[in-house]
Amino acid sequence: MVKMRTVLSVGSALLVLLAGNKAMANEQAKLAAKGKALFVVCQACHTTTDRASIKIGPSLQGIVGRDAGSLTTFSYSTALSEAAFSWDEASLDKWLQSPATLVPGNIMSFAGLSDEGQRKAIIAYLKTL
Amino acid sequence: MKTNRRQLMKGALALSALSMASPGRAKAAETTSVTVIGGGLSGLNSALMLKDAGYDVIVLEASDRVGGRVYTADGVETRPEYGASQIGKSYARTISLCERFNLKLIPEHRKLMAMSNYVNGQWVKSTDWEHSEVNKTVGDERKIPPALLSSKILTGLNPLKSLTDWLDPQFSDYDISIYDLFKQHGVSEEAIRLASATTDIHTASALGLLQEKNRGLFDLAFTKDVQEAVDRPYGYGNGKGMSEGLALINNIEGGCSRLPEAMAAALGDSVRTGKMVRKINMSKTGAEVTCMDGSRFKSDYVISALPFSTLQYVSVFPDLQGKQAEGVFKLDYVDTSRAFGIIEEPFWEEDGFEPSFFSDETVQMFWALEKRPDEDKPRFMVVFTDAAASRIDQYSKQKALAVMEAEINRIRPATKGKLRFLDMYGWKNNPMIQGCRHMYSPGQINRFAREIVKPHYRLHFAGEHTRRNDFGMESALESGERAAFEIISLG
Ligand SMILES: Cc1cc2nc3c(=O)[nH]c(=O)nc-3n(C[C@H](O)[C@H](O)[C@H](O)COP(=O)(O)OP(=O)(O)OC[C@H]3O[C@@H](n4cnc5c(N)ncnc54)[C@H](O)[C@@H]3O)c2cc1C
């Protein structure tokens, strides 16, 4: 009996957890979909498909987790190639808010997004690339 | 009192019966999700981005052609550009659109021949200027050709680094007249006098022009040649992408107008020319835009891609408020006027001075342009900016051309009978735009530059004057992108 109950409660806890994960995954997917729509503000300069395909800026495929200024197919500003950090949620958030503040002297012409929700959505989308 | 539904219905029926009966009844309004007003680059870019994102859009353009300040004079012998033509290497959006529409970018072919000077009534070759007695400027100023004095001195005083710095209150001290800034920095009287021949030194904010200088310098960061010259290892010029092989300055093959035309073609019948907007009415649920011809357009949102010089003639309800209203009603526009022609014979061989010239008299600049490969004679342009442009544009075109030719012949007799004038275009005289570009007056950047871009109810703002980072055509596209983004982010 006791055993059974434990199993049940563990099971339901798991279920709740799974459901929670699923809800979170759903949230992420929704956010990423919003981010994809907002990506219009990036697309004049960046492709998302092929790492070798370059516009004015580098391809953003696999950007999350990549070291800043590290694609060999792209010639970065000195400022960015000398930067010693990698692109995670935190650094991308700062970058999207104000590229010139995070890496002074970089040559991405982007005024920045002051809205945190917009930045979060774009980052969620970048994660899917 | 509660009006009952039936009464309302009856009222509505009576109203519609009335309007049906009246011969002057309004046409039914067309409904889309976004109405874009103005078919220049900024409006077209907003519309294109929204259409790509699945929005239903309409573009209302007052004149009978799209492009606004991009205007290739296809009917004139040498096909001059009345407006924009130069595309910088770092114009990301312009370049991306050219790629999308298969427009070829070619290195600029508007190559200027060397420029002599006619100052204080005397001719001086560019190579003699620095040490000439006619040159009354002081110290390092002496090395600067007079036509470039205003620009070069400003560049030397530029404190801005990042592209948004001009909006940073840290630099608000520079929001003063060029005259005051030059005085503060000990620029000589004569340099100030010569600078005033090309620039409105009293009425233009130095900070506004510094924004442009700074953006220009940024362009250089994308260029290998300059990279070598200034010993800065910026890597851009060796790009392996689309911009490979682009010169520092490029033109669109076949004329700059091919870009707005291609954008409009992609928008199809969403673009309506001959539609001058006179009223924007907004409510809690939507907006209605009314044109001079009585046609009405309903939508959820409206983008004004009009210069403030003409937006100020449009009635907006609810009324514009505070600093934004101040911006719309007070932002100034300056003029550029240019005449175009053909040099029939090389007059400079006769008088020994360099072909192009600057003068501190009626004619501000005469540009002799090297022959393009497809031409058998060189072209020329007579260029007027700011006050000099406003002055010449006070005349009719015919009179202005006659005055110009007579003046050029008077100060440089060797030109007599050797110049064939074809055409001229002054932007102050374009009633739909009323100037070449916006120009902040001293103090106005601090007053309202940060506020003018904020949406007003359902109305969003685009146009080169609402730039944040860029300049020229690229700033028009930047602003259109921002306005479209604002609407897309509303969901
Ligand atoms: C002489 C000159 C040279 C230039 N050279 C360069 C260059 O070499 N390189 C560069 O990058 N940039 C250059 N520029 C700048 C560039 O042309 C502009 O920044 C850009 O084209 C502006 O686009 P816009 O959409 O903001 O405005 P506009 O092109 O002015 O568009 C506004 C549109 O609104 C329409 N309109 C006005 N009122 C109404 C109304 N009530 N209802 C409906 N429609 C209306 C107008 O007809 C116009 O088509 C130059 C400009 C000039 C004038």
XYZ file of C-alpha atoms and ligand atoms in Angstrom:
673
model
C 0.000 0.000 0.000
C 2.591 2.394 1.181
C 4.746 1.466 -1.703
C 1.970 1.903 -4.104
C 1.140 5.319 -2.774
C 4.759 6.403 -2.989
C 4.962 5.202 -6.510
C 1.803 7.033 -7.311
C 2.899 10.244 -5.718
C 6.327 10.065 -7.350
C 4.552 9.338 -10.573
C 2.236 12.277 -10.281
C 5.104 14.525 -9.254
C 6.871 13.414 -12.390
C 3.780 14.047 -14.385
C 3.496 17.538 -12.954
C 7.134 18.101 -13.721
C 6.745 16.794 -17.236
C 3.693 18.918 -17.737
C 5.681 21.844 -16.382
C 8.476 21.117 -18.817
C 6.025 20.838 -21.594
C 4.451 24.152 -20.640
C 7.889 25.700 -20.523
C 8.776 24.225 -23.883
C 5.543 25.624 -25.232
C 6.398 29.022 -23.801
C 9.832 28.847 -25.418
C 8.331 27.846 -28.747
C 5.859 30.707 -28.579
C 8.589 33.128 -27.650
C 10.780 31.834 -30.469
C 7.910 32.277 -32.921
C 7.520 35.872 -31.785
C 11.279 36.293 -32.069
C 11.183 34.983 -35.607
C 8.668 37.701 -36.502
C 10.839 40.334 -34.817
C 13.929 39.093 -36.622
C 12.933 41.383 -39.528
C 15.015 44.011 -37.798
C 18.138 41.827 -38.202
C 17.624 40.354 -41.628
C 19.081 43.124 -43.778
C 22.499 42.203 -42.370
C 22.296 38.566 -41.273
C 21.392 35.227 -42.815
C 20.287 32.354 -40.610
C 20.904 29.379 -42.803
C 24.366 28.772 -44.064
C 27.371 29.827 -41.977
C 29.317 30.657 -45.090
C 26.644 32.976 -46.443
C 27.445 36.469 -45.391
C 25.712 39.769 -45.849
C 27.034 42.928 -44.173
C 27.125 40.881 -40.966
C 27.978 37.227 -40.275
C 25.523 34.321 -40.471
C 23.688 33.735 -37.201
C 23.351 29.992 -37.582
C 24.486 28.410 -34.320
C 25.103 31.817 -32.765
C 24.102 30.814 -29.224
C 27.110 29.179 -27.608
C 29.564 30.447 -30.214
C 32.558 32.562 -29.155
C 32.167 36.228 -30.103
C 33.985 37.143 -33.296
C 34.928 33.555 -34.099
C 33.569 32.671 -37.547
C 36.462 32.156 -39.917
C 34.231 32.987 -42.874
C 33.737 36.545 -41.663
C 36.077 39.472 -41.131
C 35.141 41.129 -37.873
C 36.053 44.516 -36.508
C 39.152 44.378 -34.322
C 36.955 45.148 -31.346
C 34.833 42.075 -31.856
C 37.593 39.678 -32.853
C 39.463 40.629 -29.691
C 36.369 40.176 -27.510
C 36.755 37.307 -25.020
C 33.271 36.063 -24.310
C 30.762 33.779 -25.884
C 27.214 34.417 -26.999
C 24.802 33.272 -24.323
C 21.489 34.700 -23.167
C 23.139 37.268 -20.944
C 25.673 38.603 -23.456
C 23.147 38.594 -26.305
C 20.732 40.535 -24.164
C 23.329 43.217 -23.492
C 24.375 43.270 -27.143
C 20.831 43.671 -28.441
C 20.215 46.444 -25.958
C 23.261 48.415 -27.055
C 26.020 46.832 -29.135
C 28.243 49.875 -28.667
C 28.085 49.587 -24.879
C 28.969 45.900 -24.763
C 31.778 46.115 -27.331
C 32.876 49.711 -27.945
C 34.300 50.179 -31.414
C 32.381 47.331 -33.037
C 30.924 48.099 -36.458
C 27.391 46.766 -36.238
C 25.096 49.666 -37.069
C 22.145 48.968 -34.794
C 20.478 51.452 -32.475
C 19.502 48.727 -29.981
C 16.238 47.468 -28.489
C 15.186 48.994 -25.195
C 12.288 46.537 -24.719
C 13.354 43.492 -22.715
C 10.484 41.346 -23.980
C 11.538 41.942 -27.570
C 15.122 41.024 -26.777
C 14.067 37.836 -24.993
C 11.926 36.796 -27.951
C 14.726 37.367 -30.449
C 17.163 35.424 -28.281
C 14.656 32.551 -28.017
C 14.563 32.506 -31.811
C 18.356 32.689 -32.122
C 18.560 29.569 -29.967
C 16.655 27.631 -32.599
C 19.123 28.475 -35.359
C -30.748 57.245 -21.533
C -30.042 53.938 -23.148
C -30.453 54.107 -26.885
C -31.949 50.919 -28.041
C -30.452 48.927 -30.827
C -33.378 49.299 -33.123
C -33.243 53.082 -32.901
C -29.570 52.991 -33.714
C -30.160 50.718 -36.691
C -32.883 53.007 -37.923
C -30.588 55.970 -37.584
C -27.862 54.188 -39.494
C -30.272 53.185 -42.233
C -31.575 56.688 -42.525
C -28.039 57.984 -42.703
C -26.994 55.551 -45.374
C -30.173 56.229 -47.339
C -29.322 59.890 -47.121
C -25.796 59.407 -48.332
C -27.014 57.150 -51.132
C -29.334 59.878 -52.270
C -26.741 62.633 -52.134
C -24.717 62.975 -55.353
C -21.556 63.915 -53.417
C -21.588 60.844 -51.225
C -18.285 59.547 -49.979
C -16.838 56.471 -51.607
C -16.601 53.435 -49.362
C -13.331 53.329 -47.484
C -10.805 50.679 -48.434
C -9.671 48.633 -45.466
C -6.205 47.194 -44.832
C -4.189 46.530 -41.698
C -1.639 49.322 -42.229
C -1.767 52.556 -44.244
C 1.634 53.937 -45.165
C 1.694 57.603 -46.168
C 4.524 58.621 -48.494
C 6.119 56.549 -51.242
C 9.757 57.491 -50.706
C 12.311 54.891 -49.634
C 11.186 54.984 -46.005
C 7.508 54.373 -46.735
C 8.240 51.729 -49.340
C 10.529 49.873 -46.948
C 7.929 49.894 -44.170
C 5.308 48.596 -46.573
C 7.546 45.901 -48.018
C 8.608 44.612 -44.608
C 5.010 44.534 -43.393
C 3.838 42.795 -46.548
C 6.615 40.219 -46.178
C 5.417 39.646 -42.618
C 1.896 38.931 -43.866
C 0.254 42.305 -43.285
C -2.164 43.828 -45.721
C -0.800 47.285 -46.601
C -1.527 50.292 -48.760
C 0.909 53.077 -49.691
C -0.461 56.539 -50.466
C 1.868 58.778 -52.461
C 0.897 62.334 -53.340
C 2.944 62.788 -56.493
C 2.652 60.782 -59.680
C 5.809 58.759 -59.091
C 7.368 56.831 -56.217
C 10.862 57.450 -54.878
C 10.588 60.961 -53.421
C 14.134 62.243 -53.044
C 15.408 59.426 -55.243
C 14.723 60.757 -58.716
C 16.594 59.777 -61.864
C 15.853 62.210 -64.693
C 15.402 59.541 -67.349
C 14.181 62.030 -69.943
C 17.263 64.267 -69.835
C 20.151 63.628 -72.237
C 22.752 62.669 -69.624
C 20.217 61.047 -67.286
C 21.264 63.038 -64.202
C 20.220 62.168 -60.673
C 18.147 65.008 -59.216
C 18.406 63.431 -55.785
C 20.293 60.582 -54.144
C 22.818 58.471 -56.005
C 25.741 57.570 -53.748
C 25.539 54.245 -51.952
C 28.142 53.647 -49.273
C 29.809 50.342 -48.746
C 28.168 49.894 -45.360
C 24.592 50.645 -46.508
C 23.358 47.246 -45.342
C 19.687 47.703 -46.137
C 20.206 49.399 -49.489
C 22.648 46.713 -50.568
C 20.365 43.938 -49.362
C 17.428 45.365 -51.333
C 19.553 45.771 -54.464
C 20.495 42.127 -54.162
C 16.878 41.105 -53.682
C 15.769 42.979 -56.794
C 18.804 42.069 -58.924
C 19.963 45.656 -59.214
C 23.624 45.932 -59.962
C 25.831 48.222 -57.904
C 28.613 49.827 -59.891
C 31.440 52.049 -58.650
C 30.401 55.690 -58.735
C 31.238 57.266 -62.047
C 30.732 60.855 -60.934
C 34.421 61.570 -60.884
C 35.220 65.156 -60.122
C 38.087 66.863 -61.973
C 40.474 68.971 -59.881
C 38.984 72.119 -58.343
C 40.396 75.614 -58.587
C 39.171 78.513 -56.453
C 37.755 81.913 -57.239
C 37.990 83.702 -53.912
C 37.976 87.429 -53.174
C 37.840 88.043 -56.916
C 40.980 86.100 -57.812
C 41.713 82.693 -59.330
C 43.945 80.251 -57.461
C 44.759 76.691 -58.475
C 44.174 74.017 -55.848
C 47.875 73.224 -55.768
C 48.737 76.878 -55.024
C 45.990 77.479 -52.472
C 47.923 76.718 -49.296
C 50.582 79.340 -49.941
C 48.541 81.810 -51.945
C 48.116 85.428 -50.766
C 44.432 85.116 -51.571
C 44.154 82.487 -48.840
C 43.520 84.485 -45.673
C 42.799 81.494 -43.450
C 45.175 80.700 -40.601
C 47.500 77.847 -39.619
C 46.353 74.360 -40.558
C 43.200 75.783 -42.129
C 45.365 76.954 -45.031
C 45.792 73.397 -46.269
C 42.047 72.822 -46.606
C 40.412 73.564 -49.968
C 37.763 76.267 -49.323
C 34.924 74.078 -50.594
C 35.741 71.595 -47.828
C 36.472 73.991 -44.967
C 33.165 73.591 -43.185
C 33.173 69.825 -43.499
C 36.829 69.234 -42.568
C 36.845 71.554 -39.579
C 33.700 69.887 -38.262
C 35.247 66.450 -38.707
C 38.261 67.620 -36.747
C 36.002 68.644 -33.865
C 33.920 65.464 -33.866
C 33.648 64.042 -30.327
C 31.185 61.270 -31.282
C 32.209 57.633 -31.315
C 29.269 55.294 -31.512
C 26.489 56.004 -33.988
C 23.895 56.813 -31.340
C 26.150 59.182 -29.387
C 24.495 62.247 -30.935
C 21.395 61.432 -28.894
C 23.396 60.975 -25.693
C 22.917 64.004 -23.388
C 26.652 63.760 -22.732
C 27.174 65.554 -26.067
C 24.398 68.103 -25.691
C 26.940 70.953 -25.561
C 27.468 70.447 -29.278
C 23.833 71.276 -30.050
C 24.836 74.844 -30.912
C 25.319 76.666 -34.201
C 28.347 75.863 -36.301
C 29.292 79.510 -35.963
C 29.365 79.257 -32.162
C 31.248 75.956 -32.219
C 33.851 77.343 -34.630
C 34.217 80.481 -32.514
C 34.718 78.374 -29.380
C 37.519 76.506 -31.112
C 39.283 79.554 -32.476
C 38.462 79.011 -36.142
C 39.575 82.105 -38.071
C 37.155 84.743 -39.380
C 38.074 83.977 -42.973
C 37.579 80.228 -42.542
C 34.170 80.925 -41.025
C 33.317 83.223 -43.917
C 34.279 80.616 -46.508
C 32.489 77.867 -44.566
C 29.342 79.960 -44.697
C 29.432 79.758 -48.494
C 28.579 76.050 -48.330
C 26.825 75.610 -44.980
C 24.147 77.402 -42.968
C 26.524 78.141 -40.115
C 24.010 80.103 -38.031
C 20.892 78.025 -38.447
C 22.224 74.450 -38.416
C 23.007 72.536 -35.239
C 26.639 71.402 -35.233
C 25.548 68.210 -33.474
C 23.163 67.358 -36.316
C 25.932 67.667 -38.887
C 28.326 65.793 -36.620
C 25.884 62.867 -36.631
C 26.354 62.743 -40.406
C 30.124 63.141 -40.218
C 30.326 60.361 -37.691
C 28.223 58.070 -39.869
C 30.509 58.936 -42.788
C 33.564 57.975 -40.793
C 31.839 54.718 -39.910
C 31.548 53.988 -43.624
C 35.318 54.216 -43.871
C 35.613 51.466 -41.264
C 34.291 49.161 -43.964
C 36.965 49.960 -46.474
C 40.207 48.191 -47.026
C 41.964 51.064 -48.807
C 41.316 53.461 -45.980
C 42.096 50.725 -43.520
C 45.583 50.662 -44.972
C 45.791 54.426 -45.135
C 44.869 54.920 -41.512
C 46.537 51.744 -40.349
C 43.442 50.346 -38.727
C 43.063 46.629 -39.154
C 39.315 46.677 -39.716
C 38.578 43.526 -41.575
C 35.603 44.467 -43.583
C 36.913 45.279 -47.006
C 38.022 41.722 -47.615
C 34.498 40.473 -46.926
C 33.667 37.299 -48.674
C 30.017 38.102 -48.929
C 27.749 40.179 -51.011
C 29.626 43.397 -50.477
C 32.775 41.955 -51.992
C 34.168 44.245 -54.602
C 31.981 47.180 -53.658
C 33.690 50.507 -53.945
C 33.520 53.054 -51.159
C 30.805 54.808 -53.164
C 28.514 53.004 -55.584
C 25.632 53.786 -57.898
C 22.771 51.650 -59.101
C 23.231 50.661 -62.714
C 20.553 52.338 -64.824
C 19.787 54.999 -62.207
C 18.895 55.232 -58.559
C 15.143 55.340 -59.246
C 15.279 51.679 -60.228
C 15.350 50.814 -56.505
C 12.088 52.490 -55.382
C 10.491 51.322 -58.631
C 11.428 47.715 -57.894
C 10.130 48.032 -54.331
C 6.850 49.472 -55.595
C 6.559 46.715 -58.209
C 6.930 44.114 -55.466
C 4.105 45.838 -53.597
C 1.891 45.701 -56.683
C -1.409 47.535 -56.553
C -0.910 48.365 -52.868
C 0.929 51.461 -54.070
C -1.320 54.345 -55.077
C 0.160 57.473 -56.616
C -1.712 60.761 -56.924
C -3.058 60.318 -53.393
C -2.282 63.348 -51.282
C -3.266 62.729 -47.694
C -4.920 65.586 -45.841
C -6.262 63.994 -42.651
C -5.475 61.192 -40.214
C -8.239 60.362 -37.761
C -7.654 57.854 -34.997
C -10.022 56.178 -32.569
C -9.726 53.394 -30.009
C -10.442 50.806 -32.650
C -8.678 52.027 -35.740
C -7.584 54.833 -38.007
C -8.956 56.498 -41.076
C -6.844 58.398 -43.567
C -8.496 60.845 -45.951
C -7.009 62.125 -49.201
C -7.591 65.406 -51.026
C -9.815 63.607 -53.558
C -12.139 62.422 -50.792
C -10.981 58.811 -50.863
C -10.670 57.181 -47.443
C -8.523 54.358 -46.156
C -9.212 52.482 -42.942
C -6.625 50.478 -41.082
C -5.417 49.402 -37.667
C -2.238 51.478 -37.884
C -0.810 54.330 -39.909
C 2.808 55.089 -40.742
C 3.714 58.634 -41.683
C 6.716 58.423 -44.002
C 6.341 62.099 -44.871
C 8.970 64.718 -44.210
C 7.788 66.959 -41.354
C 7.823 69.799 -43.894
C 4.605 68.335 -45.353
C 3.287 66.274 -42.414
C 2.644 69.632 -40.779
C -0.064 70.290 -43.398
C -1.898 67.069 -42.529
C -4.639 67.279 -39.872
C -4.026 64.713 -37.160
C -6.654 63.712 -34.556
C -6.063 63.369 -31.666
C -3.687 66.303 -32.054
C 0.051 65.852 -31.841
C 1.301 66.787 -28.398
C 4.236 68.352 -26.623
C 7.732 67.851 -27.949
C 6.534 65.700 -30.813
C 4.240 68.486 -32.018
C 7.113 70.911 -31.628
C 9.272 68.666 -33.807
C 6.687 68.288 -36.553
C 5.933 71.999 -36.700
C 9.408 73.431 -36.141
C 11.958 71.121 -37.742
C 13.585 73.027 -40.570
C 14.386 71.820 -44.092
C 17.312 73.040 -46.180
C 17.724 73.207 -49.903
C 20.029 71.713 -52.513
C 19.806 72.853 -56.101
C 21.786 71.553 -59.041
C 22.073 72.334 -62.721
C 23.280 69.758 -65.245
C 24.959 70.096 -68.606
C 27.645 69.112 -71.086
C 31.094 70.627 -71.551
C 31.413 71.092 -75.307
C 35.097 72.033 -75.263
C 37.803 71.824 -72.561
C 37.763 75.533 -71.596
C 40.434 74.958 -68.929
C 43.035 74.462 -71.618
C 42.470 78.101 -72.485
C 42.819 79.684 -69.028
C 45.092 77.143 -67.340
C 43.040 76.719 -64.169
C 41.658 73.398 -63.043
C 38.300 72.462 -64.616
C 36.074 72.398 -61.520
C 35.847 75.424 -59.263
C 34.590 76.827 -56.000
C 33.634 80.477 -55.707
C 32.541 82.739 -52.901
C 30.176 84.487 -55.306
C 26.790 83.612 -56.834
C 27.890 80.264 -58.210
C 28.955 78.128 -55.276
C 30.493 75.168 -57.048
C 31.042 74.059 -60.619
C 31.853 70.382 -60.929
C 33.471 69.166 -64.138
C 32.929 65.428 -64.285
C 35.251 63.059 -66.069
C 33.819 61.321 -69.088
C 32.125 58.033 -68.437
C 33.272 55.232 -70.717
C 30.097 55.617 -72.776
C 30.398 59.379 -73.269
C 32.267 61.492 -75.724
C 32.108 64.728 -73.738
C 32.477 65.439 -70.030
C 29.394 66.517 -68.054
C 29.144 69.280 -65.500
C 27.025 70.074 -62.489
C 26.528 73.464 -60.868
C 25.918 72.770 -57.201
C 24.260 74.973 -54.607
C 23.606 73.989 -51.007
C 21.816 75.603 -48.086
C 21.349 79.400 -48.376
C 23.049 79.539 -51.787
C 20.486 77.000 -53.040
C 17.536 78.833 -51.515
C 18.760 82.017 -53.216
C 19.023 80.584 -56.728
C 15.715 78.725 -56.304
C 13.911 82.014 -55.749
C 14.165 82.442 -59.533
C 12.204 80.493 -62.088
C 14.205 77.653 -63.593
C 14.754 79.531 -66.843
C 15.923 82.686 -65.083
C 18.099 80.709 -62.654
C 19.854 78.942 -65.527
C 20.414 82.264 -67.303
C 21.849 83.879 -64.155
C 24.138 80.919 -63.555
C 25.473 80.834 -67.077
C 26.076 84.589 -67.160
C 27.890 84.454 -63.825
C 30.082 81.525 -64.833
C 30.940 83.327 -68.085
C 31.698 86.539 -66.205
C 34.090 85.107 -63.646
C 35.560 82.563 -66.050
C 35.426 84.005 -69.589
C 37.037 80.880 -71.098
C 33.741 79.043 -70.540
C 31.832 81.296 -72.965
C 30.010 79.200 -75.555
C 31.516 75.981 -74.210
C 28.844 74.926 -71.741
C 25.514 73.480 -72.801
C 22.980 73.627 -69.960
C 20.400 70.834 -70.041
C 18.354 71.035 -66.876
C 18.222 71.992 -63.223
C 16.412 70.796 -60.111
C 15.917 72.594 -56.804
C 14.420 70.578 -53.956
C 12.821 73.539 -52.171
C 10.643 73.793 -55.264
C 9.323 70.246 -54.949
C 6.026 71.069 -53.237
C 5.613 67.554 -51.839
C 8.980 67.607 -50.043
C 10.094 71.241 -49.781
C 13.775 70.683 -49.250
C 16.703 68.370 -49.638
C 16.864 67.266 -46.030
C 15.814 68.113 -42.510
C 18.212 70.247 -40.496
C 18.027 70.591 -36.746
C 18.405 74.170 -35.609
C 20.729 74.831 -32.676
C 19.144 73.418 -29.500
C 16.513 71.310 -31.259
C 18.260 67.968 -30.791
C 18.154 68.467 -27.040
C 14.602 69.774 -27.289
C 12.897 67.023 -29.263
C 15.126 64.652 -31.287
C 14.567 61.780 -28.841
C 10.787 62.256 -28.739
C 9.827 62.706 -32.387
C 10.029 58.998 -33.227
C 7.604 57.837 -30.535
C 4.300 56.451 -31.808
C 1.300 58.762 -31.359
C -1.788 56.599 -30.731
C -1.967 54.470 -33.899
C 0.418 56.675 -35.856
C 4.054 55.616 -36.300
C 6.818 57.755 -37.760
C 9.315 57.023 -40.517
C 11.386 59.194 -42.862
C 15.079 60.111 -42.969
C 14.497 62.796 -40.326
C 13.563 60.053 -37.828
C 16.921 58.301 -38.204
C 18.768 56.998 -35.172
C 21.970 55.599 -36.654
C 22.236 56.153 -40.358
C 22.234 58.845 -43.010
C 20.974 59.433 -46.544
C 19.037 56.658 -48.238
C 20.125 54.189 -45.611
C 18.560 56.341 -42.899
C 15.263 56.405 -44.802
C 15.326 52.589 -44.959
C 16.400 52.389 -41.303
C 13.433 54.503 -40.251
C 10.994 52.493 -42.352
C 12.338 49.329 -40.792
C 11.883 50.735 -37.290
C 8.272 51.779 -37.933
C 7.422 48.367 -39.438
C 9.121 46.681 -36.493
C 7.081 48.742 -34.026
C 3.871 47.487 -35.612
C 5.035 43.890 -35.978
C 6.050 43.817 -32.309
C 2.512 44.796 -31.296
C 1.639 41.261 -32.328
C 19.960 66.420 -53.874
C 19.990 65.237 -52.966
C 21.083 64.386 -52.995
C 21.143 63.273 -52.174
N 22.211 62.443 -52.281
C 22.232 61.314 -51.555
C 23.249 60.339 -51.783
O 24.072 60.490 -52.697
N 23.266 59.240 -51.000
C 22.315 59.021 -50.028
O 22.382 57.998 -49.355
N 21.315 59.899 -49.824
C 21.250 61.029 -50.560
N 20.207 61.899 -50.395
C 19.234 61.649 -49.314
C 18.120 60.671 -49.687
O 17.640 60.963 -50.966
C 16.977 60.784 -48.678
O 17.477 60.641 -47.367
C 15.877 59.749 -48.850
O 15.573 59.507 -50.206
C 14.648 60.214 -48.089
O 13.608 59.265 -48.155
P 12.272 59.478 -47.320
O 11.402 58.321 -47.602
O 12.605 59.782 -45.917
O 11.600 60.820 -47.886
P 11.102 61.192 -49.353
O 11.911 60.496 -50.374
O 11.064 62.671 -49.399
O 9.612 60.615 -49.412
C 8.500 61.290 -48.923
C 7.345 61.079 -49.901
O 6.140 61.585 -49.331
C 5.357 62.148 -50.365
N 4.362 63.055 -49.751
C 4.551 64.271 -49.225
N 3.406 64.767 -48.706
C 2.461 63.825 -48.893
C 1.075 63.717 -48.549
N 0.443 64.692 -47.900
N 0.402 62.582 -48.885
C 1.032 61.566 -49.526
N 2.343 61.618 -49.877
C 3.045 62.717 -49.564
C 6.378 62.838 -51.236
O 5.876 63.087 -52.532
C 7.528 61.819 -51.215
O 7.433 60.903 -52.288
C 20.098 63.015 -51.244
C 18.988 63.856 -51.211
C 18.917 64.947 -52.071
C 17.699 65.801 -52.049
